[in-house]
Amino acid sequence: MSNEPEVILAQYREITRQIPLLYSLLIVNTAAVAFTHRGFAPPFLTYVVPAGLCAVSLFRVAKWLLPRNAPLDVTRARAQLKRSIFFAGAFSLCAVLWSLSLAPYGGPYEQGHVSLYISITVIACIFCLMHLPQAALLSCVMVTGPFITYYFLQHSLVWKAIALNIGLVSLVMIRVLLNSFRGFVELVRSQRDMAIKGAETERLSAENARLAMTDSLTGLPNRRFFFARLEEAIAAARRSGRRFAIGVLDLDRFKPINDTYGHVFGDRLLEQVGRRLTTAASTDALLARLGGDEFGVILFGGCDQAEAIGTELCELVSRPYKLDDMQVAIGCSAGFAIFPDAGGTAHILFDRSDYALYHSKSQKRGRCVLFSVEHETKIRSERAIEVALQAADLDAELCVHVQPIVDLQTMQVSSVEALARWRSPAMGDVPPDKFIAAAERFGMMQKVTQLLFGKALDALHSLPPELRLSFNLSAHDIVSQEIVDHLIAEMQRRGVSPRRIIFELTETALMRDFDLAVAGIDRLRAAGSPIALDDFGTGYSSLSYLRRLPIDKVKVDRSFLSGGNGSDEDVLAAIKGLCDNLRLRCVVEGIETASQLALVRRLGYDYGQGYVLGRPVSAASFRIDDAMISLDAPEPTARETAMPQLAARGVARRVRAKG
């Protein structure tokens, strides 16, 4: 008997279907032989023995047909097959001995019936037990052995021929049986192999599906899985009427670390972030990595505490990390939106949570912000700006104002900054930060930059030749080779010396794509234009990047003057010392009072800019003349005069607007 579990179980299944047929056939044949011999043989042979054989056959039929409570296993199947082999041999021997005991009775027809009974029994055993060849062979031997022996001992050549014929047929059928069983075993093995391969294929398919839905770096679900589950959550919430929350987490200060220490270090840091977020995942909270340093959250329950949960996640991520011998710290900000309050589709919900994240990073960095009606109002305002911008006649509606930048040692105007202005017929005056952001979103930044630069160069022609002009470039501008080419070509076409144009960039703009930004800066400096780093001190990595940037001037952010505490002076002094060591000129922005002006002059700053030194005006309204002012004059406020006086030690020059 085979030792292969699959073969044993397959044999058992086939035998279960065949044996009841075999015993049913034996019952019919036995009853038929007993009936034809009832008038010739003793009653014991025609009634008692056949009844016993039929009773045993019925018992076996019932045993094989009745359902089994215990599940089938290899051990039980093997034991049952062994019992079937033994019983097949014993029953076959009893049946053939009974039939041969009837052979002497009756005439030629009755004797022929016995011979036919034995032949049919052999054939039935071989065919019905072909999946259990041991039983088939044993039955064949038990039947044909006595049969051939008995008939060869008869004096009739006919019986000898019949015996020989039955023997040959049995041998042929045994050969067919063995061939058939071999094919059966091969089929079972091939099915087993196919099942194994199918299971492996299914496993690999499931693994591939899992990998396709898993972020390989952190082990968290990826963006595809996140949005698939978001769609499912929306459908389920619509059916049940329940609410849920979706959030976006974004790491603060990650990019500077990634750029400073390398991408391998950054990936290891992200792995640790992923492990921390994995501990926060549960049946009620799905966390996924959406890409880069951005992670997504779906809160299926407890959305009323979404803001608190988001803040806890930010605090979890913000704890220091230890990598090798280094300890690094990053921050995390989050934005959440509630379904259906914030929107009814995956796109709108994600957009709203992303907007809340933007508000968090700009207003409440390191915490979670929940999308609110106030945000909805701002979005509608931004949408209105976007619509108006797309329909605007930008050449007619955009203009440039200029604001003076003063040499704090001589108190003379050294340069002016070109400031973009947009007066929309539909919306009135739109703040630059609003329409510039809208232009970047709609791919209009190149057109806006080219128009503003042309107007800035027009303004430069109306200014005294000794003045320089500062022009702001966006993140999109400095990494665009086409825009940089246009700026250089436009200066050449108009005959403007590149040294008179100072290009200002914010650190945030540089960090978008540091290498491309540096390449753009190098081309502008090679053309002869100085570069200034705007809003210095508001970024995450100003100190680490300052030495690497090819810049000529630093503009210190106005926030260091507006704090109103003693530490501001210390910070300003430290920044001045740093810039002196790096041989960089400094411009302090946002000087609005005489006391602030006195402070930055006392600290030795080179240049200043702010309302106390001059408000932005149109280029046509801007001029310089001599004036006498006193340092003891009362401090003017930004609202008291359109063009405040320039504080000086005696005689100074002041800027004023005509009209």
XYZ file of C-alpha atoms in Angstrom, residues 81-91 138:
12
model
C -8.304 0.144 3.291
C -6.351 -2.606 5.063
C -9.595 -4.029 6.474
C -11.138 -3.870 3.008
C -8.248 -5.896 1.545
C -8.639 -8.594 4.153
C -12.430 -8.688 3.882
C -12.338 -8.768 0.066
C -10.088 -11.840 0.127
C -12.184 -13.654 2.775
C -15.524 -12.888 1.120
C -6.295 -10.968 -3.586
